[in-house]
Amino acid sequence: MHVPSAQENAAYNLQRVIKVRGGNPVYAGGELPNKDMPDGAGPRFTLYEDLAGHKPLCSVAQRAPGMSADIALAVIGPGGAELGVLRLPTRGRGWRPPYEMAMPDGTNLVGRRGTISAWVFYVLVSPLLLIFNVAGLLGGYGRPDWYLPTRTAWRTKGGLALGLAPVKFYGMRDKYKVRSSRLDLRVVYAQAVLHDWSS
């Protein structure tokens, strides 16, 4: 995802562009999430097929503002049908709070920041990162550059963490991959916007 240039923004008040491999980009506009939102206020945005904002794919809005600590967001199609429900991770819910996607057919996917394989790799290379950061500090190259694993895999709720995940975010490349034809891509696009915002 990238923030559009002033020229791209001229046609419509866009704040995010989702580049789709092998397809047309998807544009997001409206009230995108803001870390300074007051309690009970959730994001409200629409995803569009076109830069002018004439072909909406879906809209995202909070289901019941201020009802609970969990923020449930409904993904609504252009005809008013609910395509899915997204739940944002809440602060103070452990060190790996879940992102949840619920589909109308009963499919529930849960993603947690930092997969097991990403954490294993991180632990193995962390001594090298420590040496690199200390050398950078001593050499006057600036502050340490230390990031925790961000790879996220959305898997069936309650299922095993084995096999290919239906949706996966690759942190080092900032890319999302969908491996299931049963998922509505509009819901996945909305989840990508929210996941990118909360990173």
Backbone as JSON Lines, residues from 0, in Angstrom:
{"i":0,"aa":"M","n":[0.84,-1.18,0.0],"ca":[0.0,0.0,0.0],"c":[0.88,1.23,0.0]}
{"i":1,"aa":"H","n":[0.39,2.28,-0.64],"ca":[1.12,3.54,-0.58],"c":[0.14,4.68,-0.49]}
{"i":2,"aa":"V","n":[0.62,5.81,0.0],"ca":[-0.2,7.02,0.07],"c":[-0.17,7.67,-1.3]}
{"i":3,"aa":"P","n":[-1.33,7.95,-1.91],"ca":[-1.35,8.5,-3.25],"c":[-0.71,9.89,-3.33]}
{"i":4,"aa":"S","n":[-0.21,10.22,-4.52],"ca":[0.36,11.54,-4.76],"c":[-0.75,12.57,-4.85]}
{"i":5,"aa":"A","n":[-0.36,13.85,-4.89],"ca":[-1.34,14.93,-4.99],"c":[-2.16,14.8,-6.27]}
{"i":6,"aa":"Q","n":[-1.52,14.34,-7.35],"ca":[-2.22,14.17,-8.63],"c":[-3.3,13.09,-8.5]}
{"i":7,"aa":"E","n":[-2.99,11.99,-7.84],"ca":[-3.98,10.92,-7.65],"c":[-5.1,11.4,-6.74]}
{"i":8,"aa":"N","n":[-4.78,12.2,-5.75],"ca":[-5.79,12.7,-4.82],"c":[-6.72,13.72,-5.45]}
{"i":9,"aa":"A","n":[-6.3,14.32,-6.57],"ca":[-7.09,15.39,-7.18],"c":[-8.48,14.91,-7.59]}
{"i":10,"aa":"A","n":[-8.6,13.67,-8.06],"ca":[-9.88,13.16,-8.53],"c":[-10.82,12.81,-7.38]}
{"i":11,"aa":"Y","n":[-10.28,12.37,-6.27],"ca":[-11.11,11.95,-5.16],"c":[-10.27,11.98,-3.9]}
{"i":12,"aa":"N","n":[-10.88,12.16,-2.74],"ca":[-10.14,12.24,-1.49],"c":[-9.68,10.85,-1.06]}
{"i":13,"aa":"L","n":[-8.68,10.35,-1.75],"ca":[-8.18,9.0,-1.48],"c":[-7.05,9.05,-0.46]}
{"i":14,"aa":"Q","n":[-6.97,8.0,0.35],"ca":[-5.92,7.95,1.34],"c":[-5.09,6.69,1.25]}
{"i":15,"aa":"R","n":[-5.54,5.68,0.55],"ca":[-4.79,4.44,0.38],"c":[-5.09,3.86,-1.01]}
{"i":16,"aa":"V","n":[-4.11,3.18,-1.55],"ca":[-4.29,2.44,-2.8],"c":[-3.79,1.02,-2.54]}
{"i":17,"aa":"I","n":[-4.62,0.04,-2.89],"ca":[-4.23,-1.36,-2.76],"c":[-3.87,-1.84,-4.17]}
{"i":18,"aa":"K","n":[-2.62,-2.22,-4.35],"ca":[-2.19,-2.72,-5.64],"c":[-2.48,-4.21,-5.69]}
{"i":19,"aa":"V","n":[-3.26,-4.62,-6.67],"ca":[-3.67,-6.01,-6.81],"c":[-2.88,-6.64,-7.94]}
{"i":20,"aa":"R","n":[-2.13,-7.71,-7.61],"ca":[-1.32,-8.38,-8.63],"c":[-2.24,-9.03,-9.66]}
{"i":21,"aa":"G","n":[-2.02,-8.69,-10.92],"ca":[-2.81,-9.26,-11.99],"c":[-4.19,-8.63,-12.12]}
{"i":22,"aa":"G","n":[-4.45,-7.53,-11.42],"ca":[-5.75,-6.87,-11.49],"c":[-5.63,-5.37,-11.34]}
{"i":23,"aa":"N","n":[-6.75,-4.71,-11.35],"ca":[-6.76,-3.26,-11.2],"c":[-6.6,-2.87,-9.74]}
{"i":24,"aa":"P","n":[-6.02,-1.7,-9.46],"ca":[-5.88,-1.26,-8.07],"c":[-7.24,-0.97,-7.43]}
{"i":25,"aa":"V","n":[-7.27,-1.01,-6.12],"ca":[-8.46,-0.69,-5.34],"c":[-8.14,0.56,-4.53]}
{"i":26,"aa":"Y","n":[-9.06,1.52,-4.51],"ca":[-8.84,2.81,-3.85],"c":[-9.69,2.92,-2.59]}
{"i":27,"aa":"A","n":[-9.12,3.47,-1.54],"ca":[-9.85,3.65,-0.28],"c":[-9.98,5.14,0.01]}
{"i":28,"aa":"G","n":[-11.19,5.55,0.36],"ca":[-11.44,6.95,0.71],"c":[-12.46,7.03,1.83]}
{"i":29,"aa":"G","n":[-12.5,8.15,2.48],"ca":[-13.44,8.36,3.59],"c":[-12.69,8.61,4.87]}
{"i":30,"aa":"E","n":[-13.28,8.23,5.98],"ca":[-12.66,8.41,7.29],"c":[-11.89,7.16,7.65]}
{"i":31,"aa":"L","n":[-10.64,7.11,7.22],"ca":[-9.81,5.96,7.53],"c":[-9.43,6.01,9.0]}
{"i":32,"aa":"P","n":[-9.02,4.88,9.56],"ca":[-8.67,4.85,10.97],"c":[-7.62,5.89,11.33]}
{"i":33,"aa":"N","n":[-7.79,6.45,12.51],"ca":[-6.87,7.46,13.01],"c":[-6.54,7.07,14.44]}
{"i":34,"aa":"K","n":[-5.27,7.01,14.77],"ca":[-4.88,6.57,16.11],"c":[-5.37,7.53,17.19]}
{"i":35,"aa":"D","n":[-5.77,8.75,16.82],"ca":[-6.25,9.73,17.79],"c":[-7.77,9.75,17.9]}
{"i":36,"aa":"M","n":[-8.46,8.73,17.36],"ca":[-9.92,8.71,17.43],"c":[-10.39,8.61,18.87]}
{"i":37,"aa":"P","n":[-11.43,9.35,19.23],"ca":[-11.96,9.21,20.59],"c":[-12.57,7.83,20.79]}
{"i":38,"aa":"D","n":[-12.67,7.38,22.05],"ca":[-13.27,6.07,22.33],"c":[-14.67,5.99,21.75]}
{"i":39,"aa":"G","n":[-14.98,4.85,21.17],"ca":[-16.31,4.64,20.6],"c":[-16.42,5.07,19.15]}
{"i":40,"aa":"A","n":[-15.44,5.83,18.64],"ca":[-15.48,6.25,17.24],"c":[-14.65,5.3,16.42]}
{"i":41,"aa":"G","n":[-15.23,4.74,15.41],"ca":[-14.51,3.79,14.58],"c":[-14.32,4.33,13.18]}
{"i":42,"aa":"P","n":[-13.51,3.65,12.39],"ca":[-13.29,4.09,11.01],"c":[-14.53,3.87,10.16]}
{"i":43,"aa":"R","n":[-14.7,4.73,9.18],"ca":[-15.75,4.58,8.17],"c":[-15.09,4.91,6.83]}
{"i":44,"aa":"F","n":[-14.96,3.9,6.0],"ca":[-14.34,4.16,4.7],"c":[-14.98,3.27,3.65]}
{"i":45,"aa":"T","n":[-14.72,3.63,2.4],"ca":[-15.26,2.89,1.26],"c":[-14.12,2.53,0.32]}
{"i":46,"aa":"L","n":[-14.19,1.34,-0.22],"ca":[-13.22,0.9,-1.22],"c":[-13.87,1.03,-2.6]}
{"i":47,"aa":"Y","n":[-13.1,1.56,-3.55],"ca":[-13.6,1.83,-4.9],"c":[-12.78,1.12,-5.95]}
{"i":48,"aa":"E","n":[-13.44,0.8,-7.07],"ca":[-12.75,0.22,-8.23],"c":[-12.05,1.28,-9.04]}
{"i":49,"aa":"D","n":[-12.53,2.54,-8.96],"ca":[-12.02,3.59,-9.82],"c":[-11.49,4.77,-9.01]}
{"i":50,"aa":"L","n":[-10.6,5.51,-9.63],"ca":[-9.98,6.67,-9.0],"c":[-10.98,7.78,-8.73]}
{"i":51,"aa":"A","n":[-12.03,7.88,-9.55],"ca":[-13.01,8.95,-9.38],"c":[-13.99,8.69,-8.25]}
{"i":52,"aa":"G","n":[-14.04,7.46,-7.73],"ca":[-14.95,7.15,-6.64],"c":[-16.39,6.92,-7.08]}
{"i":53,"aa":"H","n":[-16.59,6.45,-8.33],"ca":[-17.94,6.21,-8.84],"c":[-18.37,4.75,-8.73]}
{"i":54,"aa":"K","n":[-17.41,3.83,-8.53],"ca":[-17.73,2.4,-8.49],"c":[-17.33,1.81,-7.13]}
{"i":55,"aa":"P","n":[-18.22,1.91,-6.14],"ca":[-17.87,1.36,-4.82],"c":[-17.86,-0.17,-4.81]}
{"i":56,"aa":"L","n":[-16.86,-0.73,-4.13],"ca":[-16.78,-2.18,-3.94],"c":[-17.46,-2.57,-2.63]}
{"i":57,"aa":"C","n":[-17.16,-1.82,-1.57],"ca":[-17.74,-2.08,-0.26],"c":[-17.47,-0.89,0.66]}
{"i":58,"aa":"S","n":[-18.23,-0.84,1.74],"ca":[-18.02,0.18,2.76],"c":[-17.77,-0.52,4.08]}
{"i":59,"aa":"V","n":[-17.02,0.14,4.96],"ca":[-16.7,-0.41,6.27],"c":[-17.11,0.6,7.32]}
{"i":60,"aa":"A","n":[-17.89,0.16,8.31],"ca":[-18.32,1.03,9.39],"c":[-18.49,0.23,10.66]}
{"i":61,"aa":"Q","n":[-18.38,0.9,11.78],"ca":[-18.51,0.24,13.07],"c":[-19.95,-0.24,13.26]}
{"i":62,"aa":"R","n":[-20.1,-1.45,13.76],"ca":[-21.43,-2.06,13.93],"c":[-22.23,-1.4,15.04]}
{"i":63,"aa":"A","n":[-21.68,-1.37,16.22],"ca":[-22.38,-0.79,17.38],"c":[-21.38,0.05,18.17]}
{"i":64,"aa":"P","n":[-21.26,1.34,17.84],"ca":[-20.26,2.18,18.48],"c":[-20.38,2.2,20.0]}
{"i":65,"aa":"G","n":[-19.23,2.04,20.65],"ca":[-19.17,2.19,22.1],"c":[-19.81,1.08,22.91]}
{"i":66,"aa":"M","n":[-20.2,-0.04,22.28],"ca":[-20.9,-1.1,23.01],"c":[-19.95,-1.99,23.82]}
{"i":67,"aa":"S","n":[-18.74,-2.21,23.34],"ca":[-17.81,-3.08,24.06],"c":[-16.39,-2.66,23.75]}
{"i":68,"aa":"A","n":[-15.44,-3.31,24.42],"ca":[-14.03,-3.01,24.18],"c":[-13.61,-3.45,22.79]}
{"i":69,"aa":"D","n":[-14.23,-4.53,22.28],"ca":[-13.92,-4.99,20.92],"c":[-14.64,-4.11,19.91]}
{"i":70,"aa":"I","n":[-13.92,-3.72,18.87],"ca":[-14.53,-2.91,17.82],"c":[-14.89,-3.85,16.67]}
{"i":71,"aa":"A","n":[-16.18,-4.03,16.42],"ca":[-16.66,-4.87,15.32],"c":[-17.02,-3.96,14.15]}
{"i":72,"aa":"L","n":[-16.42,-4.24,13.0],"ca":[-16.66,-3.45,11.81],"c":[-17.35,-4.31,10.76]}
{"i":73,"aa":"A","n":[-18.45,-3.8,10.23],"ca":[-19.19,-4.51,9.19],"c":[-18.67,-4.08,7.83]}
{"i":74,"aa":"V","n":[-18.47,-5.06,6.96],"ca":[-18.1,-4.79,5.57],"c":[-19.37,-4.98,4.76]}
{"i":75,"aa":"I","n":[-19.86,-3.89,4.16],"ca":[-21.15,-3.88,3.48],"c":[-20.95,-3.69,1.97]}
{"i":76,"aa":"G","n":[-21.6,-4.53,1.17],"ca":[-21.52,-4.43,-0.29],"c":[-22.35,-3.27,-0.8]}
{"i":77,"aa":"P","n":[-22.21,-2.91,-2.08],"ca":[-22.96,-1.8,-2.67],"c":[-24.47,-1.97,-2.56]}
{"i":78,"aa":"G","n":[-24.96,-3.23,-2.55],"ca":[-26.39,-3.49,-2.45],"c":[-26.91,-3.52,-1.02]}
{"i":79,"aa":"G","n":[-26.05,-3.33,-0.04],"ca":[-26.46,-3.32,1.36],"c":[-26.27,-4.64,2.09]}
{"i":80,"aa":"A","n":[-25.81,-5.68,1.39],"ca":[-25.59,-6.99,2.04],"c":[-24.3,-6.97,2.85]}
{"i":81,"aa":"E","n":[-24.35,-7.62,4.01],"ca":[-23.15,-7.7,4.84],"c":[-22.24,-8.79,4.28]}
{"i":82,"aa":"L","n":[-21.02,-8.4,3.92],"ca":[-20.06,-9.32,3.32],"c":[-19.2,-10.01,4.36]}
{"i":83,"aa":"G","n":[-19.08,-9.4,5.52],"ca":[-18.25,-9.95,6.58],"c":[-18.13,-8.98,7.74]}
{"i":84,"aa":"V","n":[-17.52,-9.47,8.81],"ca":[-17.3,-8.65,10.0],"c":[-15.82,-8.75,10.37]}
{"i":85,"aa":"L","n":[-15.23,-7.61,10.65],"ca":[-13.82,-7.55,11.06],"c":[-13.76,-7.07,12.5]}
{"i":86,"aa":"R","n":[-12.86,-7.65,13.26],"ca":[-12.63,-7.2,14.64],"c":[-11.19,-6.75,14.75]}
{"i":87,"aa":"L","n":[-11.02,-5.53,15.23],"ca":[-9.68,-4.98,15.43],"c":[-9.1,-5.52,16.73]}
{"i":88,"aa":"P","n":[-7.79,-5.71,16.78],"ca":[-7.19,-6.13,18.05],"c":[-7.3,-5.01,19.08]}
{"i":89,"aa":"T","n":[-7.59,-5.39,20.3],"ca":[-7.71,-4.38,21.36],"c":[-6.43,-4.34,22.17]}
{"i":90,"aa":"R","n":[-6.09,-3.16,22.61],"ca":[-4.89,-2.97,23.42],"c":[-5.06,-3.7,24.75]}
{"i":91,"aa":"G","n":[-3.99,-4.22,25.27],"ca":[-4.03,-4.91,26.56],"c":[-4.58,-6.31,26.49]}
{"i":92,"aa":"R","n":[-4.67,-6.89,25.29],"ca":[-5.19,-8.24,25.13],"c":[-4.06,-9.21,24.77]}
{"i":93,"aa":"G","n":[-2.99,-9.12,25.53],"ca":[-1.84,-9.99,25.29],"c":[-0.84,-9.34,24.35]}
{"i":94,"aa":"W","n":[0.27,-10.01,24.17],"ca":[1.32,-9.44,23.32],"c":[1.09,-9.71,21.84]}
{"i":95,"aa":"R","n":[0.17,-10.6,21.5],"ca":[-0.19,-10.86,20.1],"c":[-1.71,-10.84,19.95]}
{"i":96,"aa":"P","n":[-2.33,-9.65,20.08],"ca":[-3.79,-9.61,19.98],"c":[-4.26,-10.01,18.57]}
{"i":97,"aa":"P","n":[-5.44,-10.63,18.48],"ca":[-5.9,-11.17,17.19],"c":[-6.63,-10.16,16.31]}
{"i":98,"aa":"Y","n":[-6.45,-10.33,15.0],"ca":[-7.29,-9.68,13.99],"c":[-8.26,-10.77,13.56]}
{"i":99,"aa":"E","n":[-9.56,-10.48,13.55],"ca":[-10.53,-11.51,13.2],"c":[-11.35,-11.11,11.98]}
{"i":100,"aa":"M","n":[-11.6,-12.1,11.11],"ca":[-12.47,-11.94,9.95],"c":[-13.55,-13.0,10.03]}
{"i":101,"aa":"A","n":[-14.81,-12.59,10.02],"ca":[-15.93,-13.53,10.04],"c":[-16.73,-13.35,8.75]}
{"i":102,"aa":"M","n":[-16.96,-14.45,8.04],"ca":[-17.71,-14.42,6.78],"c":[-19.13,-14.91,7.02]}
{"i":103,"aa":"P","n":[-20.07,-14.52,6.16],"ca":[-21.46,-14.95,6.33],"c":[-21.66,-16.46,6.29]}
{"i":104,"aa":"D","n":[-20.76,-17.2,5.61],"ca":[-20.91,-18.65,5.53],"c":[-20.41,-19.37,6.79]}
{"i":105,"aa":"G","n":[-19.99,-18.6,7.8],"ca":[-19.52,-19.19,9.05],"c":[-18.02,-19.34,9.15]}
{"i":106,"aa":"T","n":[-17.29,-19.03,8.08],"ca":[-15.83,-19.09,8.12],"c":[-15.3,-17.98,9.02]}
{"i":107,"aa":"N","n":[-14.52,-18.34,10.02],"ca":[-13.9,-17.37,10.91],"c":[-12.39,-17.53,10.84]}
{"i":108,"aa":"L","n":[-11.7,-16.46,10.48],"ca":[-10.25,-16.49,10.4],"c":[-9.66,-15.58,11.47]}
{"i":109,"aa":"V","n":[-8.56,-16.02,12.07],"ca":[-7.88,-15.24,13.1],"c":[-6.42,-15.1,12.69]}
{"i":110,"aa":"G","n":[-5.93,-13.87,12.74],"ca":[-4.53,-13.6,12.44],"c":[-3.86,-12.92,13.62]}
{"i":111,"aa":"R","n":[-2.65,-13.37,13.92],"ca":[-1.87,-12.76,15.0],"c":[-0.54,-12.28,14.42]}
{"i":112,"aa":"R","n":[-0.15,-11.1,14.85],"ca":[1.1,-10.51,14.37],"c":[2.29,-11.36,14.81]}
{"i":113,"aa":"G","n":[3.11,-11.76,13.86],"ca":[4.28,-12.57,14.16],"c":[3.94,-14.05,14.16]}
{"i":114,"aa":"T","n":[4.19,-14.73,13.05],"ca":[3.93,-16.17,12.99],"c":[5.02,-16.93,13.75]}
{"i":115,"aa":"I","n":[4.78,-18.19,14.04],"ca":[5.76,-19.0,14.77],"c":[7.07,-19.08,14.0]}
{"i":116,"aa":"S","n":[6.99,-19.31,12.68],"ca":[8.21,-19.4,11.88],"c":[8.96,-18.07,11.86]}
{"i":117,"aa":"A","n":[8.23,-16.95,11.83],"ca":[8.88,-15.63,11.85],"c":[9.59,-15.4,13.18]}
{"i":118,"aa":"W","n":[8.97,-15.83,14.28],"ca":[9.6,-15.68,15.59],"c":[10.83,-16.58,15.72]}
{"i":119,"aa":"V","n":[10.79,-17.8,15.2],"ca":[11.95,-18.69,15.25],"c":[13.11,-18.06,14.48]}
{"i":120,"aa":"F","n":[12.82,-17.57,13.28],"ca":[13.86,-16.91,12.47],"c":[14.41,-15.69,13.22]}
{"i":121,"aa":"Y","n":[13.52,-14.91,13.83],"ca":[13.92,-13.72,14.57],"c":[14.87,-14.07,15.72]}
{"i":122,"aa":"V","n":[14.54,-15.11,16.48],"ca":[15.38,-15.53,17.6],"c":[16.75,-15.98,17.09]}
{"i":123,"aa":"L","n":[16.78,-16.68,15.96],"ca":[18.05,-17.16,15.42],"c":[18.96,-16.02,14.94]}
{"i":124,"aa":"V","n":[18.37,-14.98,14.34],"ca":[19.2,-13.88,13.8],"c":[19.34,-12.71,14.76]}
{"i":125,"aa":"S","n":[18.64,-12.72,15.89],"ca":[18.71,-11.57,16.81],"c":[20.13,-11.29,17.32]}
{"i":126,"aa":"P","n":[21.01,-12.3,17.55],"ca":[22.38,-11.95,17.94],"c":[23.09,-11.12,16.86]}
{"i":127,"aa":"L","n":[22.83,-11.45,15.59],"ca":[23.43,-10.67,14.51],"c":[22.87,-9.25,14.47]}
{"i":128,"aa":"L","n":[21.56,-9.12,14.71],"ca":[20.94,-7.79,14.76],"c":[21.53,-6.96,15.9]}
{"i":129,"aa":"L","n":[21.77,-7.59,17.03],"ca":[22.37,-6.89,18.17],"c":[23.76,-6.39,17.81]}
{"i":130,"aa":"I","n":[24.58,-7.24,17.19],"ca":[25.92,-6.82,16.78],"c":[25.85,-5.68,15.77]}
{"i":131,"aa":"F","n":[24.94,-5.8,14.8],"ca":[24.76,-4.76,13.79],"c":[24.37,-3.43,14.43]}
{"i":132,"aa":"N","n":[23.43,-3.46,15.37],"ca":[22.97,-2.22,16.02],"c":[24.04,-1.6,16.91]}
{"i":133,"aa":"V","n":[24.78,-2.41,17.64],"ca":[25.87,-1.89,18.48],"c":[26.94,-1.26,17.6]}
{"i":134,"aa":"A","n":[27.29,-1.93,16.5],"ca":[28.3,-1.38,15.58],"c":[27.8,-0.05,14.98]}
{"i":135,"aa":"G","n":[26.52,0.03,14.67],"ca":[25.96,1.26,14.14],"c":[26.01,2.4,15.14]}
{"i":136,"aa":"L","n":[25.72,2.09,16.39],"ca":[25.78,3.12,17.45],"c":[27.21,3.6,17.66]}
{"i":137,"aa":"L","n":[28.14,2.65,17.75],"ca":[29.54,3.02,17.97],"c":[30.14,3.74,16.76]}
{"i":138,"aa":"G","n":[29.67,3.38,15.58],"ca":[30.17,4.01,14.36],"c":[29.49,5.33,14.03]}
{"i":139,"aa":"G","n":[28.51,5.71,14.83],"ca":[27.83,6.99,14.61],"c":[26.84,6.99,13.46]}
{"i":140,"aa":"Y","n":[26.25,5.81,13.17],"ca":[25.3,5.71,12.06],"c":[23.86,5.98,12.48]}
{"i":141,"aa":"G","n":[23.65,6.38,13.7],"ca":[22.29,6.71,14.14],"c":[21.76,5.74,15.16]}
{"i":142,"aa":"R","n":[20.46,5.83,15.36],"ca":[19.81,5.01,16.39],"c":[19.62,3.57,15.93]}
{"i":143,"aa":"P","n":[19.39,2.67,16.89],"ca":[19.22,1.25,16.53],"c":[18.01,1.03,15.63]}
{"i":144,"aa":"D","n":[18.11,0.03,14.79],"ca":[17.05,-0.35,13.86],"c":[16.59,-1.75,14.25]}
{"i":145,"aa":"W","n":[15.56,-1.83,15.11],"ca":[15.15,-3.1,15.69],"c":[13.64,-3.26,15.53]}
{"i":146,"aa":"Y","n":[13.21,-4.26,14.79],"ca":[11.78,-4.47,14.57],"c":[11.4,-5.89,14.97]}
{"i":147,"aa":"L","n":[10.25,-6.02,15.58],"ca":[9.72,-7.34,15.91],"c":[9.04,-7.94,14.69]}
{"i":148,"aa":"P","n":[8.88,-9.26,14.62],"ca":[8.22,-9.88,13.46],"c":[6.8,-9.36,13.26]}
{"i":149,"aa":"T","n":[6.45,-9.05,12.0],"ca":[5.12,-8.55,11.69],"c":[4.34,-9.48,10.77]}
{"i":150,"aa":"R","n":[4.97,-10.56,10.29],"ca":[4.26,-11.49,9.41],"c":[3.0,-11.97,10.12]}
{"i":151,"aa":"T","n":[1.88,-11.94,9.42],"ca":[0.6,-12.32,10.01],"c":[-0.07,-13.35,9.09]}
{"i":152,"aa":"A","n":[-0.54,-14.44,9.69],"ca":[-1.25,-15.48,8.92],"c":[-2.65,-15.63,9.51]}
{"i":153,"aa":"W","n":[-3.67,-15.44,8.67],"ca":[-5.05,-15.63,9.09],"c":[-5.42,-17.09,8.84]}
{"i":154,"aa":"R","n":[-5.75,-17.79,9.93],"ca":[-6.11,-19.21,9.85],"c":[-7.49,-19.41,10.45]}
{"i":155,"aa":"T","n":[-8.08,-20.57,10.19],"ca":[-9.39,-20.9,10.73],"c":[-9.34,-20.85,12.25]}
{"i":156,"aa":"K","n":[-10.32,-20.19,12.83],"ca":[-10.37,-20.04,14.28],"c":[-10.45,-21.42,14.93]}
{"i":157,"aa":"G","n":[-9.54,-21.67,15.86],"ca":[-9.5,-22.96,16.55],"c":[-8.78,-24.05,15.77]}
{"i":158,"aa":"G","n":[-8.33,-23.73,14.55],"ca":[-7.64,-24.73,13.74],"c":[-6.16,-24.79,14.06]}
{"i":159,"aa":"L","n":[-5.49,-25.79,13.5],"ca":[-4.05,-25.95,13.71],"c":[-3.28,-24.95,12.86]}
{"i":160,"aa":"A","n":[-2.11,-24.58,13.33],"ca":[-1.26,-23.62,12.63],"c":[-0.35,-24.33,11.63]}
{"i":161,"aa":"L","n":[-0.88,-25.32,10.93],"ca":[-0.11,-26.06,9.95],"c":[-0.69,-25.83,8.56]}
{"i":162,"aa":"G","n":[0.12,-26.0,7.56],"ca":[-0.36,-25.85,6.19],"c":[-0.41,-24.4,5.75]}
{"i":163,"aa":"L","n":[-0.94,-24.19,4.55],"ca":[-1.01,-22.85,3.98],"c":[-2.16,-22.06,4.62]}
{"i":164,"aa":"A","n":[-1.87,-20.83,5.01],"ca":[-2.89,-19.95,5.57],"c":[-3.72,-19.36,4.43]}
{"i":165,"aa":"P","n":[-5.06,-19.24,4.59],"ca":[-5.89,-18.65,3.54],"c":[-5.49,-17.22,3.19]}
{"i":166,"aa":"V","n":[-5.04,-16.44,4.2],"ca":[-4.58,-15.07,3.98],"c":[-3.29,-14.89,4.77]}
{"i":167,"aa":"K","n":[-2.29,-14.28,4.13],"ca":[-1.02,-14.08,4.82],"c":[-0.44,-12.72,4.45]}
{"i":168,"aa":"F","n":[0.15,-12.06,5.45],"ca":[0.85,-10.79,5.25],"c":[2.34,-11.06,5.43]}
{"i":169,"aa":"Y","n":[3.12,-10.66,4.44],"ca":[4.57,-10.81,4.49],"c":[5.18,-9.47,4.89]}
{"i":170,"aa":"G","n":[5.62,-9.37,6.14],"ca":[6.08,-8.11,6.7],"c":[7.24,-7.46,6.0]}
{"i":171,"aa":"M","n":[8.24,-8.25,5.57],"ca":[9.42,-7.65,4.95],"c":[9.11,-7.06,3.58]}
{"i":172,"aa":"R","n":[8.1,-7.6,2.91],"ca":[7.75,-7.11,1.58],"c":[6.48,-6.28,1.56]}
{"i":173,"aa":"D","n":[5.8,-6.16,2.71],"ca":[4.52,-5.43,2.8],"c":[3.52,-5.93,1.76]}
{"i":174,"aa":"K","n":[3.38,-7.24,1.64],"ca":[2.45,-7.83,0.67],"c":[1.51,-8.8,1.37]}
{"i":175,"aa":"Y","n":[0.28,-8.86,0.83],"ca":[-0.73,-9.81,1.32],"c":[-0.94,-10.85,0.23]}
{"i":176,"aa":"K","n":[-1.14,-12.1,0.66],"ca":[-1.4,-13.18,-0.31],"c":[-2.66,-13.91,0.12]}
{"i":177,"aa":"V","n":[-3.59,-14.12,-0.84],"ca":[-4.84,-14.83,-0.58],"c":[-4.75,-16.18,-1.28]}
{"i":178,"aa":"R","n":[-4.99,-17.25,-0.5],"ca":[-4.89,-18.61,-1.05],"c":[-6.21,-19.36,-0.97]}
{"i":179,"aa":"S","n":[-7.32,-18.66,-0.95],"ca":[-8.61,-19.33,-0.86],"c":[-9.6,-18.64,-1.78]}
{"i":180,"aa":"S","n":[-10.24,-19.4,-2.64],"ca":[-11.23,-18.83,-3.55],"c":[-12.57,-18.62,-2.83]}
{"i":181,"aa":"R","n":[-12.72,-19.17,-1.6],"ca":[-13.98,-19.03,-0.86],"c":[-14.12,-17.66,-0.2]}
{"i":182,"aa":"L","n":[-13.02,-16.93,-0.06],"ca":[-13.06,-15.64,0.61],"c":[-13.47,-14.53,-0.34]}
{"i":183,"aa":"D","n":[-14.29,-13.62,0.15],"ca":[-14.67,-12.44,-0.62],"c":[-13.49,-11.47,-0.56]}
{"i":184,"aa":"L","n":[-12.9,-11.17,-1.71],"ca":[-11.72,-10.32,-1.74],"c":[-11.98,-8.92,-1.18]}
{"i":185,"aa":"R","n":[-13.23,-8.45,-1.25],"ca":[-13.54,-7.13,-0.7],"c":[-13.31,-7.1,0.81]}
{"i":186,"aa":"V","n":[-13.64,-8.2,1.48],"ca":[-13.41,-8.29,2.93],"c":[-11.91,-8.32,3.21]}
{"i":187,"aa":"V","n":[-11.16,-9.04,2.37],"ca":[-9.7,-9.12,2.54],"c":[-9.08,-7.75,2.3]}
{"i":188,"aa":"Y","n":[-9.54,-7.01,1.29],"ca":[-9.02,-5.66,1.05],"c":[-9.27,-4.76,2.25]}
{"i":189,"aa":"A","n":[-10.48,-4.82,2.81],"ca":[-10.8,-4.01,3.99],"c":[-9.9,-4.39,5.16]}
{"i":190,"aa":"Q","n":[-9.66,-5.7,5.35],"ca":[-8.77,-6.15,6.42],"c":[-7.35,-5.63,6.2]}
{"i":191,"aa":"A","n":[-6.91,-5.61,4.94],"ca":[-5.57,-5.11,4.62],"c":[-5.42,-3.64,5.0]}
{"i":192,"aa":"V","n":[-6.44,-2.83,4.73],"ca":[-6.4,-1.41,5.1],"c":[-6.28,-1.27,6.61]}
{"i":193,"aa":"L","n":[-7.09,-2.02,7.36],"ca":[-7.08,-1.93,8.82],"c":[-5.77,-2.49,9.41]}
{"i":194,"aa":"H","n":[-5.28,-3.56,8.84],"ca":[-4.03,-4.17,9.31],"c":[-2.87,-3.22,9.07]}
{"i":195,"aa":"D","n":[-2.84,-2.6,7.88],"ca":[-1.78,-1.65,7.55],"c":[-1.82,-0.45,8.5]}
{"i":196,"aa":"W","n":[-3.02,0.02,8.82],"ca":[-3.17,1.16,9.72],"c":[-2.66,0.85,11.12]}
{"i":197,"aa":"S","n":[-2.94,-0.34,11.61],"ca":[-2.58,-0.67,13.0],"c":[-1.16,-1.17,13.14]}
{"i":198,"aa":"S","n":[-0.43,-1.29,12.03],"ca":[0.96,-1.76,12.1],"c":[1.87,-0.74,12.74]}
